Amino acid sequence: MSDIAHVIILGVDGLRPDQINALTMPNLHALKQRGVVSSDHRTVFPSETRGALTALASGAKPESTGVLGNDFYARSGSGRLAGTDTIHDWRYGEAHYAGGMVRTVNLSETLAKAGKSFAVVTSSGQGSFTALNWKGADFGQIGFNVRHPQIAFPHDLAIDITARHKVPSTGFERGAEAKAIDIFVNSIWPAKRPAASIIWLTEVDSASHLHGLGAEGQLESLHQCDAAIGALLDWREHQAERETIAVFITSDHGHSTSSRFINLDDAFKAAGIRAATRFDDDIDIIFRRGRAPGLWLRRYDRGLLQAAFDALVAQDWYGASFTRAIEPGSPLGTIEGTLALELTGAAHYRAPDLYLNLAGDNEPNEFGILGTSICDVGNYKIDVGGGTHGGMHVSELTAVLIADGPGLKAGGQVITTRTGITDLAPTSLHMLGVAAPDTMTGRVMHELLEHGEAVAPPVIEEFMATAQGKTSHLRFGRVGSQNYVDEAWASPATAAVSQSTMLVEPPAE
């Protein structure tokens, strides 16, 4: 890998693999034909941006990073949910949460200690930018957000970029994805030539929420994002050192289509449970909204947790639930009918006492895009028909991974094992000849590398837990010691089924 001097990870927020084709995204489609593709790439749970991007930059799941999606409850903080949307949320968490905001070592720190530069350029919100380059300024790395230029670093480079690219103080709105590429190739690259870079484009995700998957507005966003990708690839082809630059194109999650809204409050009130999105004197449970609501008890009370589960499992929108393992290594949760939270990769000590996945199905939306799901009313303020994510629908957990360049397989090869968002950091470091820190629990994706050894087909495992007429299911693919969650769902129980687990081996080749 010594001939690889630069790795660029370009992320398209919320991009589904099945929306890449010659019509919607011709540049990315062409890259698939000449590079290498992972057909079963997975994000982490919860399938939300800030938790996923922390996992990307840290090479570790939320069970290690402590960033459990876009919001969570840190018991060592205040009586409200911990946010991740602004830089102030992250700095508050660093000062007030046990162990700080992020519990793992990221690319920014790792590369700095190896004497290598790292750059992040985004067209995203403050929180996504910060997740990707947490403490980057402290380590002398590079960061620029075209929508929020005030948080860029280092200051001398930020001033040069602002002047050269005429960046308004309020940042760019229209064409932000193209501006991010322009700033990277014409300012950051010539000034720093970073060993590793992440360029994160958020517009497809926003359009998916707003317009819906397959709608004209969302397709237009795909076109614009693809044009920005094309500009980056064209730039690489014209670099003298192009044979030393490897490129990964990825996404942080997929999307399902919102089919119906429910209000978690209604179930709690009907059961006489005092719950809210922040703790007050008369509140026993704090909960987060979204596709995967989480419940934290003020003080652990098994009876109250059972009552909360009873209220939820009775609903027609129930789609599986998770509590702490009944004993170490068990796939079953402490509450009968729940699966072990440890199976999801989100069992950090900040994790909720109960995670709930809302139901979904594989029906098409009005534009023929498969996968619909039920949302809580607090989910991104989207309309019915808009894109949504955060839960454990297969369309939300499935993400994009396409790679091209030196050290990588070529010719449109398709890898059918399992790969994950936590594997990108350790693989990038391996290609650059840098040792990964112990906190990076993702694996090197050897099967994508030019001379990498083949990886055995994944072992598919399915776990079930049944109570009160409902069965929670969780399925994942296992590659070596790594588990990649494929999906979770609930089904009506049969009379013959109680709490149980099932193992399904891969079909013989």
CSV table of C-alpha atoms in Angstrom, one decimal, residues 196-451:
chain,number,residue,atom,x,y,z
A,196,ALA,CA,-6.9,11.7,3.9
A,197,SER,CA,-10.0,13.8,3.2
A,198,ILE,CA,-13.7,13.6,3.8
A,199,ILE,CA,-16.0,15.6,1.6
A,200,TRP,CA,-19.6,15.4,2.8
A,201,LEU,CA,-22.6,16.5,0.7
A,202,THR,CA,-25.9,16.8,2.4
A,203,GLU,CA,-28.3,17.9,-0.3
A,204,VAL,CA,-29.7,14.5,-1.4
A,205,ASP,CA,-30.8,13.8,2.2
A,206,SER,CA,-32.6,17.1,2.5
A,207,ALA,CA,-34.3,16.7,-0.8
A,208,SER,CA,-35.4,13.1,0.1
A,209,HIS,CA,-37.0,14.3,3.3
A,210,LEU,CA,-38.7,17.3,1.6
A,211,HIS,CA,-39.8,15.8,-1.7
A,212,GLY,CA,-39.9,12.1,-1.2
A,213,LEU,CA,-37.9,9.3,-2.9
A,214,GLY,CA,-38.2,9.4,-6.6
A,215,ALA,CA,-40.0,12.8,-6.7
A,216,GLU,CA,-38.8,15.4,-9.2
A,217,GLY,CA,-37.2,17.5,-6.6
A,218,GLN,CA,-35.3,14.6,-5.2
A,219,LEU,CA,-34.1,13.4,-8.6
A,220,GLU,CA,-32.9,16.9,-9.4
A,221,SER,CA,-30.8,16.8,-6.2
A,222,LEU,CA,-29.3,13.5,-7.3
A,223,HIS,CA,-28.3,15.1,-10.7
A,224,GLN,CA,-26.7,18.0,-9.0
A,225,CYS,CA,-24.8,15.8,-6.5
A,226,ASP,CA,-23.7,13.6,-9.4
A,227,ALA,CA,-22.3,16.6,-11.2
A,228,ALA,CA,-20.3,17.5,-8.2
A,229,ILE,CA,-18.9,14.0,-8.0
A,230,GLY,CA,-18.1,14.2,-11.7
A,231,ALA,CA,-16.1,17.4,-11.1
A,232,LEU,CA,-14.1,15.7,-8.4
A,233,LEU,CA,-13.4,12.6,-10.5
A,234,ASP,CA,-12.4,14.8,-13.5
A,235,TRP,CA,-10.1,16.8,-11.3
A,236,ARG,CA,-8.4,13.6,-10.1
A,237,GLU,CA,-7.8,12.5,-13.7
A,238,HIS,CA,-5.9,15.7,-14.4
A,239,GLN,CA,-3.6,15.5,-11.4
A,240,ALA,CA,0.1,14.5,-11.9
A,241,GLU,CA,-0.2,12.3,-8.8
A,242,ARG,CA,-3.6,10.7,-9.8
A,243,GLU,CA,-2.1,7.2,-9.5
A,244,THR,CA,-1.6,7.8,-5.8
A,245,ILE,CA,-5.2,9.0,-5.1
A,246,ALA,CA,-7.9,6.5,-4.0
A,247,VAL,CA,-11.5,7.5,-3.8
A,248,PHE,CA,-14.4,6.0,-1.9
A,249,ILE,CA,-18.0,7.1,-2.5
A,250,THR,CA,-20.3,6.3,0.4
A,251,SER,CA,-23.4,7.3,2.3
A,252,ASP,CA,-24.3,7.3,5.9
A,253,HIS,CA,-27.7,5.7,5.7
A,254,GLY,CA,-30.6,5.0,3.2
A,255,HIS,CA,-34.2,6.2,3.4
A,256,SER,CA,-37.6,4.6,3.6
A,257,THR,CA,-40.8,6.5,2.7
A,258,SER,CA,-43.0,7.7,5.6
A,259,SER,CA,-46.4,6.1,5.3
A,260,ARG,CA,-48.1,7.2,8.6
A,261,PHE,CA,-47.4,9.3,11.7
A,262,ILE,CA,-48.1,8.2,15.3
A,263,ASN,CA,-47.6,9.9,18.6
A,264,LEU,CA,-45.7,8.0,21.3
A,265,ASP,CA,-47.3,10.2,23.9
A,266,ASP,CA,-50.7,8.7,23.1
A,267,ALA,CA,-49.6,5.2,24.1
A,268,PHE,CA,-48.0,6.4,27.3
A,269,LYS,CA,-51.0,8.5,28.4
A,270,ALA,CA,-53.4,5.6,27.7
A,271,ALA,CA,-51.2,3.5,30.0
A,272,GLY,CA,-51.0,6.2,32.7
A,273,ILE,CA,-47.2,6.5,32.3
A,274,ARG,CA,-45.7,10.0,32.8
A,275,ALA,CA,-43.2,10.4,29.9
A,276,ALA,CA,-41.9,13.5,28.0
A,277,THR,CA,-38.9,14.6,26.0
A,278,ARG,CA,-37.3,16.1,29.0
A,279,PHE,CA,-37.4,15.4,32.7
A,280,ASP,CA,-39.6,17.5,35.0
A,281,ASP,CA,-40.6,16.8,38.6
A,282,ASP,CA,-43.6,14.7,37.5
A,283,ILE,CA,-41.9,12.8,34.7
A,284,ASP,CA,-40.7,9.2,35.1
A,285,ILE,CA,-39.4,8.5,31.6
A,286,ILE,CA,-37.6,10.7,29.1
A,287,PHE,CA,-37.9,9.6,25.5
A,288,ARG,CA,-36.5,10.5,22.1
A,289,ARG,CA,-38.7,10.6,19.1
A,290,GLY,CA,-38.0,9.5,15.5
A,291,ARG,CA,-38.0,6.2,13.7
A,292,ALA,CA,-36.3,4.5,16.6
A,293,PRO,CA,-37.6,6.0,19.9
A,294,GLY,CA,-35.5,5.4,23.0
A,295,LEU,CA,-36.8,5.4,26.6
A,296,TRP,CA,-34.7,6.3,29.6
A,297,LEU,CA,-36.1,5.8,33.2
A,298,ARG,CA,-35.3,8.5,35.8
A,299,ARG,CA,-34.4,5.6,38.1
A,300,TYR,CA,-34.3,2.0,36.9
A,301,ASP,CA,-37.6,0.4,37.8
A,302,ARG,CA,-38.3,-3.0,36.2
A,303,GLY,CA,-42.0,-2.7,36.8
A,304,LEU,CA,-42.1,0.7,35.1
A,305,LEU,CA,-40.0,-0.6,32.2
A,306,GLN,CA,-42.4,-3.6,31.9
A,307,ALA,CA,-45.4,-1.3,31.8
A,308,ALA,CA,-43.8,0.8,29.1
A,309,PHE,CA,-43.1,-2.3,27.0
A,310,ASP,CA,-46.7,-3.5,27.6
A,311,ALA,CA,-48.0,-0.1,26.3
A,312,LEU,CA,-45.8,-0.3,23.2
A,313,VAL,CA,-46.1,-4.0,22.2
A,314,ALA,CA,-49.9,-3.6,22.0
A,315,GLN,CA,-49.7,-1.0,19.2
A,316,ASP,CA,-50.1,-1.9,15.5
A,317,TRP,CA,-47.0,0.2,14.8
A,318,TYR,CA,-44.7,-1.9,17.0
A,319,GLY,CA,-41.7,-3.1,15.0
A,320,ALA,CA,-39.4,-4.9,17.5
A,321,SER,CA,-37.8,-3.7,20.7
A,322,PHE,CA,-34.5,-4.0,22.6
A,323,THR,CA,-33.4,-4.0,26.3
A,324,ARG,CA,-30.1,-4.9,28.0
A,325,ALA,CA,-29.2,-8.6,27.7
A,326,ILE,CA,-30.7,-10.7,30.4
A,327,GLU,CA,-27.2,-12.1,31.0
A,328,PRO,CA,-23.8,-11.5,29.3
A,329,GLY,CA,-23.8,-13.1,25.8
A,330,SER,CA,-27.6,-13.8,25.7
A,331,PRO,CA,-29.5,-12.6,22.7
A,332,LEU,CA,-32.6,-12.0,24.8
A,333,GLY,CA,-33.4,-8.8,26.7
A,334,THR,CA,-34.3,-8.3,30.3
A,335,ILE,CA,-38.0,-7.8,29.4
A,336,GLU,CA,-39.6,-10.9,28.0
A,337,GLY,CA,-40.3,-10.3,24.3
A,338,THR,CA,-37.4,-8.0,23.8
A,339,LEU,CA,-34.0,-8.8,22.1
A,340,ALA,CA,-30.7,-7.8,23.6
A,341,LEU,CA,-29.6,-4.3,22.9
A,342,GLU,CA,-26.1,-5.6,22.6
A,343,LEU,CA,-27.0,-7.2,19.2
A,344,THR,CA,-27.6,-3.8,17.7
A,345,GLY,CA,-24.2,-2.3,18.3
A,346,ALA,CA,-25.7,0.5,20.3
A,347,ALA,CA,-25.3,-0.8,23.9
A,348,HIS,CA,-23.3,2.1,25.3
A,349,TYR,CA,-23.9,3.0,28.9
A,350,ARG,CA,-25.7,6.1,27.5
A,351,ALA,CA,-28.1,3.9,25.6
A,352,PRO,CA,-31.8,3.9,26.5
A,353,ASP,CA,-33.3,1.4,28.8
A,354,LEU,CA,-35.5,0.4,25.9
A,355,TYR,CA,-35.1,1.0,22.2
A,356,LEU,CA,-38.2,0.7,19.9
A,357,ASN,CA,-38.1,0.2,16.2
A,358,LEU,CA,-41.3,1.4,14.5
A,359,ALA,CA,-42.9,-0.9,11.9
A,360,GLY,CA,-42.3,-0.8,8.2
A,361,ASP,CA,-42.9,-2.9,5.1
A,362,ASN,CA,-41.6,-3.3,1.6
A,363,GLU,CA,-44.4,-1.7,-0.3
A,364,PRO,CA,-43.6,0.8,-3.1
A,365,ASN,CA,-44.2,4.6,-2.7
A,366,GLU,CA,-46.0,6.5,-5.4
A,367,PHE,CA,-42.8,6.6,-7.5
A,368,GLY,CA,-42.2,2.9,-7.2
A,369,ILE,CA,-39.4,3.1,-4.6
A,370,LEU,CA,-39.7,0.1,-2.2
A,371,GLY,CA,-39.8,0.5,1.5
A,372,THR,CA,-42.3,2.4,3.7
A,373,SER,CA,-42.3,2.9,7.4
A,374,ILE,CA,-44.2,4.5,10.3
A,375,CYS,CA,-42.8,7.6,12.0
A,376,ASP,CA,-43.3,9.4,15.3
A,377,VAL,CA,-44.7,12.9,14.9
A,378,GLY,CA,-41.3,14.4,15.9
A,379,ASN,CA,-39.5,12.8,13.0
A,380,TYR,CA,-37.8,15.7,11.1
A,381,LYS,CA,-41.1,17.5,10.6
A,382,ILE,CA,-41.5,15.7,7.3
A,383,ASP,CA,-44.8,15.0,5.6
A,384,VAL,CA,-46.3,11.6,4.8
A,385,GLY,CA,-44.6,10.5,1.6
A,386,GLY,CA,-41.3,12.1,2.6
A,387,GLY,CA,-38.1,10.2,3.1
A,388,THR,CA,-37.2,9.1,6.6
A,389,HIS,CA,-34.6,7.1,8.4
A,390,GLY,CA,-33.2,6.2,11.8
A,391,GLY,CA,-34.8,2.9,12.3
A,392,MET,CA,-33.9,-0.7,11.3
A,393,HIS,CA,-35.7,-1.0,8.0
A,394,VAL,CA,-33.4,-2.6,5.5
A,395,SER,CA,-33.7,0.4,3.2
A,396,GLU,CA,-32.5,2.7,6.1
A,397,LEU,CA,-29.5,0.5,7.1
A,398,THR,CA,-28.4,-0.2,3.5
A,399,ALA,CA,-25.9,2.4,2.3
A,400,VAL,CA,-23.5,3.1,-0.7
A,401,LEU,CA,-19.9,2.0,-1.0
A,402,ILE,CA,-18.1,2.4,-4.3
A,403,ALA,CA,-14.3,2.6,-4.5
A,404,ASP,CA,-11.8,3.4,-7.3
A,405,GLY,CA,-8.1,4.0,-7.7
A,406,PRO,CA,-4.7,2.6,-6.7
A,407,GLY,CA,-4.6,-0.4,-4.4
A,408,LEU,CA,-8.3,-1.3,-5.1
A,409,LYS,CA,-10.0,-3.9,-7.3
A,410,ALA,CA,-11.3,-2.6,-10.6
A,411,GLY,CA,-13.4,-3.6,-13.6
A,412,GLY,CA,-16.8,-3.2,-11.9
A,413,GLN,CA,-16.2,-6.1,-9.4
A,414,VAL,CA,-19.1,-6.5,-7.0
A,415,ILE,CA,-18.3,-7.6,-3.4
A,416,THR,CA,-21.2,-9.5,-1.8
A,417,THR,CA,-19.9,-10.0,1.7
A,418,ARG,CA,-20.9,-7.4,4.3
A,419,THR,CA,-19.1,-4.1,4.8
A,420,GLY,CA,-19.9,-1.2,7.1
A,421,ILE,CA,-19.5,2.5,7.7
A,422,THR,CA,-17.1,1.6,10.6
A,423,ASP,CA,-14.7,-0.1,8.2
A,424,LEU,CA,-13.9,2.9,6.1
A,425,ALA,CA,-11.5,4.5,8.7
A,426,PRO,CA,-9.4,1.4,9.4
A,427,THR,CA,-9.3,0.6,5.7
A,428,SER,CA,-8.1,4.1,4.8
A,429,LEU,CA,-5.4,4.0,7.5
A,430,HIS,CA,-4.3,0.6,6.2
A,431,MET,CA,-3.9,2.0,2.7
A,432,LEU,CA,-1.9,4.9,4.0
A,433,GLY,CA,0.3,2.7,6.1
A,434,VAL,CA,-0.9,4.1,9.4
A,435,ALA,CA,-1.7,1.9,12.4
A,436,ALA,CA,-5.3,2.1,13.6
A,437,PRO,CA,-5.9,2.9,17.3
A,438,ASP,CA,-7.3,0.2,19.6
A,439,THR,CA,-10.7,2.0,19.7
A,440,MET,CA,-11.2,1.4,16.0
A,441,THR,CA,-13.2,-1.8,16.1
A,442,GLY,CA,-14.1,-1.8,12.4
A,443,ARG,CA,-12.2,-4.1,10.0
A,444,VAL,CA,-9.9,-3.6,7.0
A,445,MET,CA,-12.0,-4.4,4.0
A,446,HIS,CA,-9.4,-6.7,2.4
A,447,GLU,CA,-11.9,-8.0,-0.2
A,448,LEU,CA,-12.0,-4.5,-1.8
A,449,LEU,CA,-8.2,-4.2,-2.1
A,450,GLU,CA,-6.3,-5.1,-5.3
A,451,HIS,CA,-4.3,-7.9,-3.7
